[in-house]
Amino acid sequence: MAEIMTLIGGRSNKQGTALCASKLGAEYRELCSTVEMNLEDMARLGLTNNSKVRLRSAAGEVIVRCKGRESKDLPPGILFMTYGPVSSQLMAGDTAASGMPISKNLDVEVEPVVETEAETRGG
Amino acid sequence: MSLAITLHTPPAVPLEADALSPARLAGLAPDQVARCPVVHGNQAAELGEFFTVSGTADGEIHLEGDLSRVKRVGAGMSGGRMVIHGPVGMHLGAGMSGGEIVVEGDAGDWVGPEMTGGRIVIRGNAGHMVGSALRGSAIGMRGGEIVVLGSVGNEAGSGMRRGLVAVGGDAGDFAGVNLVAGTIVVLGRLGWRTGAGMKRGTIVSMQPAELLPTFAYACTYRPVFLRLYLPHLRRLGLPVTDEQVNGPYQRWSGDAVELNRGEILLLESGLAARQAA
Amino acid sequence: MGMLRIAGGRVYDPANGIAGAVREVCIRDGKIVADVPPEARTIDARGMVVMPGGVDIHCHIAGPKVNLARKVQPEDHRHDVHLRTRITRSGTGGTVPSTFATGYRYAALGYTTAMEAAVTPLGARHTLEELHDTPVIDKGFFVLVGNNVLLYRLLQEGRTEEFRHALAWWLGATKAYAPKLVNPGGDELWKGQRNANITKLDEKIGPFDLTPRQVIAAFIEAANELGLPHPVHIHCNNLGHTGNYETTLETMRLAEGRRAHFTHIQFHSYGSVAGKSRDNPTSRARDIAEFVNTHPNITADVGAVMFGRSTSMTADAPLAYMLRRFGGAKWVNADTEMESGCGIIPFTYQDRVYTNALQWAIGLELFLLSEDPWRMVFSTDHPNGGSFMTYPRLIRLLMDREYRKEQMSRVNQKALDQSGLRDCQEREYTLNEIAIITRAGPARILGLTEKGQLGVGADADVTIYEEDADKEKMFAAPRYVIKGGELVIEDHEFRTEVAGRVYHVAPGYDPGIERVLEPFFEDYYTIRFANYPVADRYAPHARVVPTAPAGAS
Amino acid sequence: MSEAVRVVPDATCTFCGCVCDDMVLTVDLEHKRITKAENACILGKAWFKEHSHEDRPFALIGGREATTEEAVEEAARILAGARFPVVYGLSDTTCEAQRVAVAIADMIGGTVDTTTSVCHGPSGIAFQGVGESTASLGEIKNRADLIVFWGGNPAEAHPRLFTRYAVTPKGMYVPNGKKDRTVVLVDVRRTLSTPVADIFIQVKPRSDFEVLWALRALVKGRPVDPAVEQRTGVKLEVLQDLAHRMKTCRFGALLFGMGLTMNRGRHFNSGALLALATDLNEFTHFVAKPVRGHGNVTGADNVVSWQTGFPFGVNFSRGYPRFNPGEFTTVDLLVRGEADAALIIASDPASNFPKAAIEHLKRIPVITLDPKATPTSQLARVAFTTATYGINVAGTVYRMDDVPITLRPAFESPYPSDEQVLTAIRDRVRSLLGGNRLPPVPAA
């Protein structure tokens, strides 16, 4: 089953330090391929830390690993991901005559991914 | 017979064709029209490099083809008539003061920005900033009419001081933002934050809408002026119903952070429909 | 750099007593010389008027506040664009043009020197970067020191020696040309006391045991002792307020025979009806003009108002806040730590509006009542009173009585009744007087000895106008402009682009003062003391103008 | 101290918009590494310590190694031949380089845009609508007794904003630092920044505009529909309390982040906040300030503004500057498939632009200048390796509050600076075009 949640893209100091090393390095890539999710939401979807999920927006879809956060830190229904090559796949191109594409509070469909399927998709 | 201008070579990069305007082409023979200057990216070009021209300029121009990369068509237009058979790009009728433009297709962003008169009818959808102010300007449309049968993007009628913007489909966010006066009619759904910062003016919607916390319910009534406006819009092709003409409408006044002399009118039965749903 | 002979023109060179005589002007290696060999190129200036390049003593053309004013008004640039050519850059105009357009447009009016009149010390580096991108003209800037917290502390502790050394250090560290006072004491009340302002010279300045009177007197004294070429440039308190002329006269008296320059005094010449400060202002131009006429130590620029679009931009933040009530949609305020305030308001002067018409009339009155053009010089406080692009029209208003009367008939007549303009409307400025108030006078007041004159050894900055009965037309488009010996404009077109120099002072000071300044910086500033002074490379074409300290020589 | 070690005091960190100029760098000249960066935050330490010259070619053309000269020739050929080129990036280089980049865009009749358009560009648009009451960071340090952080996470993006400028430092009129200030934080989620706040207000996503609009009404004493509670998730009493605190403080500051600009509502979110700060000046002294990201993005705004009159998204194709976000901003030029070449300086759009924009970048000739390999340099036709500003290159950088600071480089780089490469490209383009490209037609 899939659910609609709200994805927030943002910066983190881990990302900041990692990109000083290299944007092509494994650490940076991994950071940008992890989504933080409310623990209750994860439980309901049968997800645990490091399980794979598919995020689908109007613009595109990606497969990432998830990481649990307490409700007080990240309310149910909210997802957080650091900006990067992965999150940008979900951004729509329309800037509404402002020059700015929307990267915070995207509506995304969240769907657990069976590992084997992930392999074949190269996720 | 009118002037027919047909696209034969789509521009590789945006083409700015201020020349495509009845006044500018009046009295020109086809070969003269073909030599009119346009700007292709950063270089000078002639209309003929992109368009074939036939007929004679009698004040009516017919444009054919996919003009979605052609900007500023009818910019500064002061009279005459232009029919565009196909999609058209940004700044259609920018600052126009008179005449009529009909688009048998979609139009890009900035339809009729800061226009002062005349009429633009879009049979398809239009982009953002329909009849809007340009960045930095407090005042947008100063007169004239823009009628869009389809839907429009954000900031329709921003800073309008006089005029009419009518939308058959849905409106994006911030319709009528900073409205100074004038009227916006939306048959479909309103986006978010309609009329934010409006001083005066009227925004009419036939669908339920969530309004800003700075708008307050005033009364429910049957506005007389709509019995003049709406049949006029019906004649221009909008699917206006008798129920919409007769009301009743909820009147919400705002924006309280500003003058608070503006109004948003929501059709009652539209609201009833919501409660039913 | 070649040689040039300008022959057959009527020369106006007031500094050298030449008023319209037909004579040659010769140029070699960027300087005026007595003669050049026959093979030198000759410009046939018959039927033309030859003057030194114009010198603008007070304008706002570069730096933090100017750039904010540019950014906030795209609508003002959109309708006044400046196309690039093969050799010159593109830009935008309006009341606050882009840097390149500013340089080209000044040059195209025959101006070759302009002084940016209000720069925060922290913004000096930024200002020099903009001046670097402002071509053709020579330039410099006045640095804001009249609300400086550390200087206040030294003053209130009576440490006048250190105060003078600190002032000298600040001038050198920022590469400024002169110290500028703006609404002394106002900023502390503005920032620290909920947007209040100073209203009297003897009012205590917030937490400081100081008054504006003490501050102004101390700066006049220190600046004169440092022997600066342009000792101190003063924007008085209460600018724009009804009844402010008394504050202006009190402030002028503080000079007590010492040199001091009072800027845009039109904005400081307002009376009131029977002392009611709330009513419409009246004109006190006569009182101000008379004081300047009778005090040779005092110099002033007028700050005339011209109708149309302007941008009010000032370090006088409370003033901009007041204007916001009349101005309109956009208001910019920008505070600079320990140093200054700043306010910006796009504004339009309308001839039918009482106050605007009165301001227009007072500007003209001051010119027409002035008995010494060398000390009452030309300015609109660009872009506050109007853009520098209105200078040709202002010149016509001074030179053409009939045109002036016709313009007077169009403005708010109540305002005209309140002004004394009708009493002095017969006077017409001569070309020689125009040459004084737009060139020779400003250069002398600034202490720029190589500017504003065409004597042997002067900078070869020369403007050649085609004579025309319509003086606005004549001064709007000189036929030739020569900058530093280069023929920059020929037949109204740019033929080459030159960089222009930056003029600044570097007065001596006791290095020990840095030990006083540094701890204060580390406590209260957010940049390091060591990173504060501006390096030489920011003024690649610098000219350091020498100072003549009292007691030296 | 050995010969090969050098200490650089008062050096400047250009990682984020704080542009802290109090670094004390210890440099191992032999291995060309910074071994110690005193006063640096976690991001600054990484910025300095991770900086090493992996041995990259000076330039790549179509993936093949090339000399800088060959790459300049190819880049100039591309730019001189382009009809609708875009010059983009510029937030991580010096003002001296930015100047030359704008000159190139003007000369060729292209577009110049900076990362501002995808950062605080919407705040720039808002500024042009309502103005701004603002201040240099030192005023906030010395005077602010109420600080409201909105839609940002400084602890992770601008760590020293709290410790050097805004919260903890002791100031002239707040001698006890944080004890003398009230700190409010408004965000949609808890972050590492939340603990610094005396008051944390958690708003529902996409409701910042409604919260700000309600605050404007409350400050002005106008009615507010209680329904605002459901819409925003914030109790009316909480908003009333905040409005009261803001009106009664001595010197208030609103510092806001991209939680407002990258969110539905964009420039109107920033505009509502700027208008709120302006409204508050009827009651007390209040300032607002966008918290800017990259080291010199503020310098880019300033340089583009003074040279053209507009802050970003400036097009020169008709021979003069034109500004229109959404038309001349890079994301739009790429998503609509209009740009036919791109010169990208010190920026990595291939990592953070929308998918559709990145796909167009792959279709056109791209020229990059960057000290490191990035996803963008990997898709470039011409990729220059350049020296790093602030570490190897001197020059000028503007802090987020428009305060200009001169850089003190730590050691030499074998690679040329952005300014040097851009100057070579500009001069070559000029000779190819015989000067500036003439305007296609007179001004419209």
Tab-separated table of N, CA and C in Angstrom, chain D residues 304-370:
chain	number	residue	atom	x	y	z
D	304	VAL	N	25.822	42.085	-9.624
D	304	VAL	CA	24.860	42.077	-10.726
D	304	VAL	C	23.978	43.329	-10.639
D	305	SER	N	23.618	43.736	-9.417
D	305	SER	CA	22.769	44.917	-9.259
D	305	SER	C	23.478	46.195	-9.682
D	306	TRP	N	24.742	46.370	-9.254
D	306	TRP	CA	25.360	47.657	-9.603
D	306	TRP	C	25.713	47.707	-11.087
D	307	GLN	N	25.989	46.558	-11.710
D	307	GLN	CA	26.321	46.600	-13.136
D	307	GLN	C	25.085	46.666	-14.030
D	308	THR	N	23.933	46.159	-13.561
D	308	THR	CA	22.765	46.082	-14.449
D	308	THR	C	21.522	46.792	-13.904
D	309	GLY	N	21.468	47.036	-12.585
D	309	GLY	CA	20.277	47.608	-11.975
D	309	GLY	C	19.342	46.557	-11.400
D	310	PHE	N	19.612	45.282	-11.699
D	310	PHE	CA	18.752	44.198	-11.224
D	310	PHE	C	19.594	43.115	-10.533
D	311	PRO	N	19.012	42.425	-9.527
D	311	PRO	CA	19.839	41.539	-8.703
D	311	PRO	C	20.172	40.161	-9.273
D	312	PHE	N	19.316	39.604	-10.136
D	312	PHE	CA	19.560	38.246	-10.687
D	312	PHE	C	18.633	38.064	-11.877
D	313	GLY	N	18.821	36.991	-12.628
D	313	GLY	CA	17.914	36.742	-13.747
D	313	GLY	C	17.887	37.902	-14.732
D	314	VAL	N	19.069	38.349	-15.185
D	314	VAL	CA	19.157	39.521	-16.062
D	314	VAL	C	19.545	39.090	-17.472
D	315	ASN	N	18.729	39.486	-18.439
D	315	ASN	CA	18.956	39.113	-19.830
D	315	ASN	C	19.434	40.320	-20.654
D	316	PHE	N	20.438	40.082	-21.522
D	316	PHE	CA	21.023	41.162	-22.324
D	316	PHE	C	20.750	40.975	-23.818
D	317	SER	N	19.828	40.089	-24.196
D	317	SER	CA	19.772	39.722	-25.620
D	317	SER	C	19.366	40.898	-26.504
D	318	ARG	N	18.636	41.875	-25.979
D	318	ARG	CA	18.253	43.031	-26.816
D	318	ARG	C	19.235	44.187	-26.693
D	319	GLY	N	20.353	43.958	-25.998
D	319	GLY	CA	21.385	44.997	-25.944
D	319	GLY	C	21.348	45.827	-24.671
D	320	TYR	N	20.432	45.502	-23.783
D	320	TYR	CA	20.353	46.206	-22.509
D	320	TYR	C	19.790	45.232	-21.472
D	321	PRO	N	20.004	45.514	-20.173
D	321	PRO	CA	19.561	44.562	-19.140
D	321	PRO	C	18.037	44.540	-19.002
D	322	ARG	N	17.509	43.323	-18.920
D	322	ARG	CA	16.093	43.130	-18.609
D	322	ARG	C	15.983	42.120	-17.484
D	323	PHE	N	15.028	42.368	-16.574
D	323	PHE	CA	14.857	41.516	-15.393
D	323	PHE	C	13.458	40.946	-15.396
D	324	ASN	N	13.336	39.640	-15.343
D	324	ASN	CA	12.014	39.047	-15.211
D	324	ASN	C	12.116	37.614	-14.692
D	325	PRO	N	12.020	37.454	-13.365
D	325	PRO	CA	12.089	36.097	-12.796
D	325	PRO	C	10.999	35.229	-13.411
D	326	GLY	N	11.355	33.989	-13.743
D	326	GLY	CA	10.403	33.097	-14.393
D	326	GLY	C	10.612	33.095	-15.903
D	327	GLU	N	11.124	34.212	-16.418
D	327	GLU	CA	11.457	34.269	-17.848
D	327	GLU	C	12.969	34.129	-18.053
D	328	PHE	N	13.739	34.882	-17.258
D	328	PHE	CA	15.196	34.905	-17.454
D	328	PHE	C	15.950	34.222	-16.320
D	329	THR	N	15.273	33.458	-15.481
D	329	THR	CA	15.964	32.714	-14.434
D	329	THR	C	16.339	31.333	-14.981
D	330	THR	N	17.439	30.795	-14.472
D	330	THR	CA	18.074	29.634	-15.113
D	330	THR	C	17.188	28.396	-15.137
D	331	VAL	N	16.532	28.100	-14.014
D	331	VAL	CA	15.665	26.914	-14.002
D	331	VAL	C	14.660	26.988	-15.142
D	332	ASP	N	14.057	28.159	-15.341
D	332	ASP	CA	13.048	28.315	-16.388
D	332	ASP	C	13.657	28.205	-17.781
D	333	LEU	N	14.830	28.840	-17.971
D	333	LEU	CA	15.483	28.787	-19.286
D	333	LEU	C	15.798	27.346	-19.672
D	334	LEU	N	16.119	26.530	-18.657
D	334	LEU	CA	16.486	25.130	-18.937
D	334	LEU	C	15.243	24.260	-19.057
D	335	VAL	N	14.311	24.406	-18.137
D	335	VAL	CA	13.104	23.560	-18.165
D	335	VAL	C	12.343	23.774	-19.471
D	336	ARG	N	12.307	25.027	-19.960
D	336	ARG	CA	11.616	25.300	-21.225
D	336	ARG	C	12.478	24.962	-22.444
D	337	GLY	N	13.705	24.543	-22.180
D	337	GLY	CA	14.584	24.151	-23.286
D	337	GLY	C	15.014	25.312	-24.159
D	338	GLU	N	15.153	26.502	-23.585
D	338	GLU	CA	15.477	27.696	-24.380
D	338	GLU	C	16.973	27.971	-24.488
D	339	ALA	N	17.706	27.807	-23.391
D	339	ALA	CA	19.139	28.123	-23.409
D	339	ALA	C	19.853	27.212	-24.396
D	340	ASP	N	20.792	27.769	-25.173
D	340	ASP	CA	21.528	26.926	-26.136
D	340	ASP	C	22.991	26.762	-25.755
D	341	ALA	N	23.386	27.318	-24.602
D	341	ALA	CA	24.728	27.096	-24.062
D	341	ALA	C	24.721	27.617	-22.630
D	342	ALA	N	25.613	27.072	-21.796
D	342	ALA	CA	25.654	27.512	-20.407
D	342	ALA	C	27.090	27.617	-19.916
D	343	LEU	N	27.404	28.747	-19.282
D	343	LEU	CA	28.687	28.942	-18.611
D	343	LEU	C	28.382	28.932	-17.115
D	344	ILE	N	28.846	27.896	-16.420
D	344	ILE	CA	28.473	27.703	-15.024
D	344	ILE	C	29.708	27.847	-14.135
D	345	ILE	N	29.664	28.854	-13.263
D	345	ILE	CA	30.815	29.187	-12.439
D	345	ILE	C	30.551	28.839	-10.985
D	346	ALA	N	31.376	27.960	-10.417
D	346	ALA	CA	31.341	27.668	-8.981
D	346	ALA	C	29.943	27.286	-8.499
D	347	SER	N	29.278	26.455	-9.250
D	347	SER	CA	27.942	26.018	-8.852
D	347	SER	C	27.655	24.661	-9.476
D	348	ASP	N	26.693	23.949	-8.884
D	348	ASP	CA	26.441	22.568	-9.297
D	348	ASP	C	24.956	22.305	-9.538
D	349	PRO	N	24.384	22.950	-10.557
D	349	PRO	CA	22.946	22.781	-10.800
D	349	PRO	C	22.533	21.335	-11.042
D	350	ALA	N	23.444	20.533	-11.574
D	350	ALA	CA	23.070	19.136	-11.860
D	350	ALA	C	22.759	18.369	-10.573
D	351	SER	N	23.126	18.947	-9.422
D	351	SER	CA	22.826	18.283	-8.151
D	351	SER	C	21.546	18.780	-7.510
D	352	ASN	N	21.084	19.985	-7.887
D	352	ASN	CA	19.930	20.488	-7.132
D	352	ASN	C	18.840	21.136	-7.983
D	353	PHE	N	18.973	21.096	-9.309
D	353	PHE	CA	17.910	21.618	-10.160
D	353	PHE	C	16.859	20.530	-10.403
D	354	PRO	N	15.665	20.948	-10.796
D	354	PRO	CA	14.644	19.947	-11.137
D	354	PRO	C	15.114	19.069	-12.291
D	355	LYS	N	14.590	17.839	-12.280
D	355	LYS	CA	14.945	16.836	-13.281
D	355	LYS	C	14.929	17.399	-14.703
D	356	ALA	N	13.847	18.086	-15.058
D	356	ALA	CA	13.693	18.566	-16.440
D	356	ALA	C	14.814	19.537	-16.813
D	357	ALA	N	15.270	20.348	-15.850
D	357	ALA	CA	16.347	21.304	-16.116
D	357	ALA	C	17.655	20.561	-16.366
D	358	ILE	N	17.913	19.555	-15.544
D	358	ILE	CA	19.163	18.792	-15.683
D	358	ILE	C	19.193	18.085	-17.038
D	359	GLU	N	18.029	17.594	-17.471
D	359	GLU	CA	17.993	16.908	-18.772
D	359	GLU	C	18.364	17.860	-19.908
D	360	HIS	N	17.929	19.118	-19.818
D	360	HIS	CA	18.309	20.055	-20.891
D	360	HIS	C	19.799	20.390	-20.824
D	361	LEU	N	20.343	20.485	-19.606
D	361	LEU	CA	21.789	20.739	-19.465
D	361	LEU	C	22.595	19.684	-20.213
D	362	LYS	N	22.062	18.454	-20.235
D	362	LYS	CA	22.785	17.369	-20.914
D	362	LYS	C	22.722	17.529	-22.441
D	363	ARG	N	21.773	18.345	-22.924
D	363	ARG	CA	21.597	18.485	-24.375
D	363	ARG	C	22.406	19.637	-24.974
D	364	ILE	N	22.895	20.570	-24.134
D	364	ILE	CA	23.555	21.759	-24.680
D	364	ILE	C	25.024	21.803	-24.249
D	365	PRO	N	25.857	22.558	-24.973
D	365	PRO	CA	27.253	22.698	-24.556
D	365	PRO	C	27.354	23.468	-23.235
D	366	VAL	N	27.972	22.844	-22.245
D	366	VAL	CA	28.115	23.441	-20.919
D	366	VAL	C	29.587	23.661	-20.628
D	367	ILE	N	29.896	24.811	-20.054
D	367	ILE	CA	31.260	25.139	-19.625
D	367	ILE	C	31.226	25.310	-18.112
D	368	THR	N	32.108	24.621	-17.383
D	368	THR	CA	32.118	24.765	-15.920
D	368	THR	C	33.474	25.244	-15.418
D	369	LEU	N	33.429	26.057	-14.353
D	369	LEU	CA	34.626	26.413	-13.597
D	369	LEU	C	34.389	25.952	-12.167
D	370	ASP	N	35.210	25.044	-11.657
D	370	ASP	CA	35.007	24.529	-10.313
D	370	ASP	C	36.301	23.915	-9.808
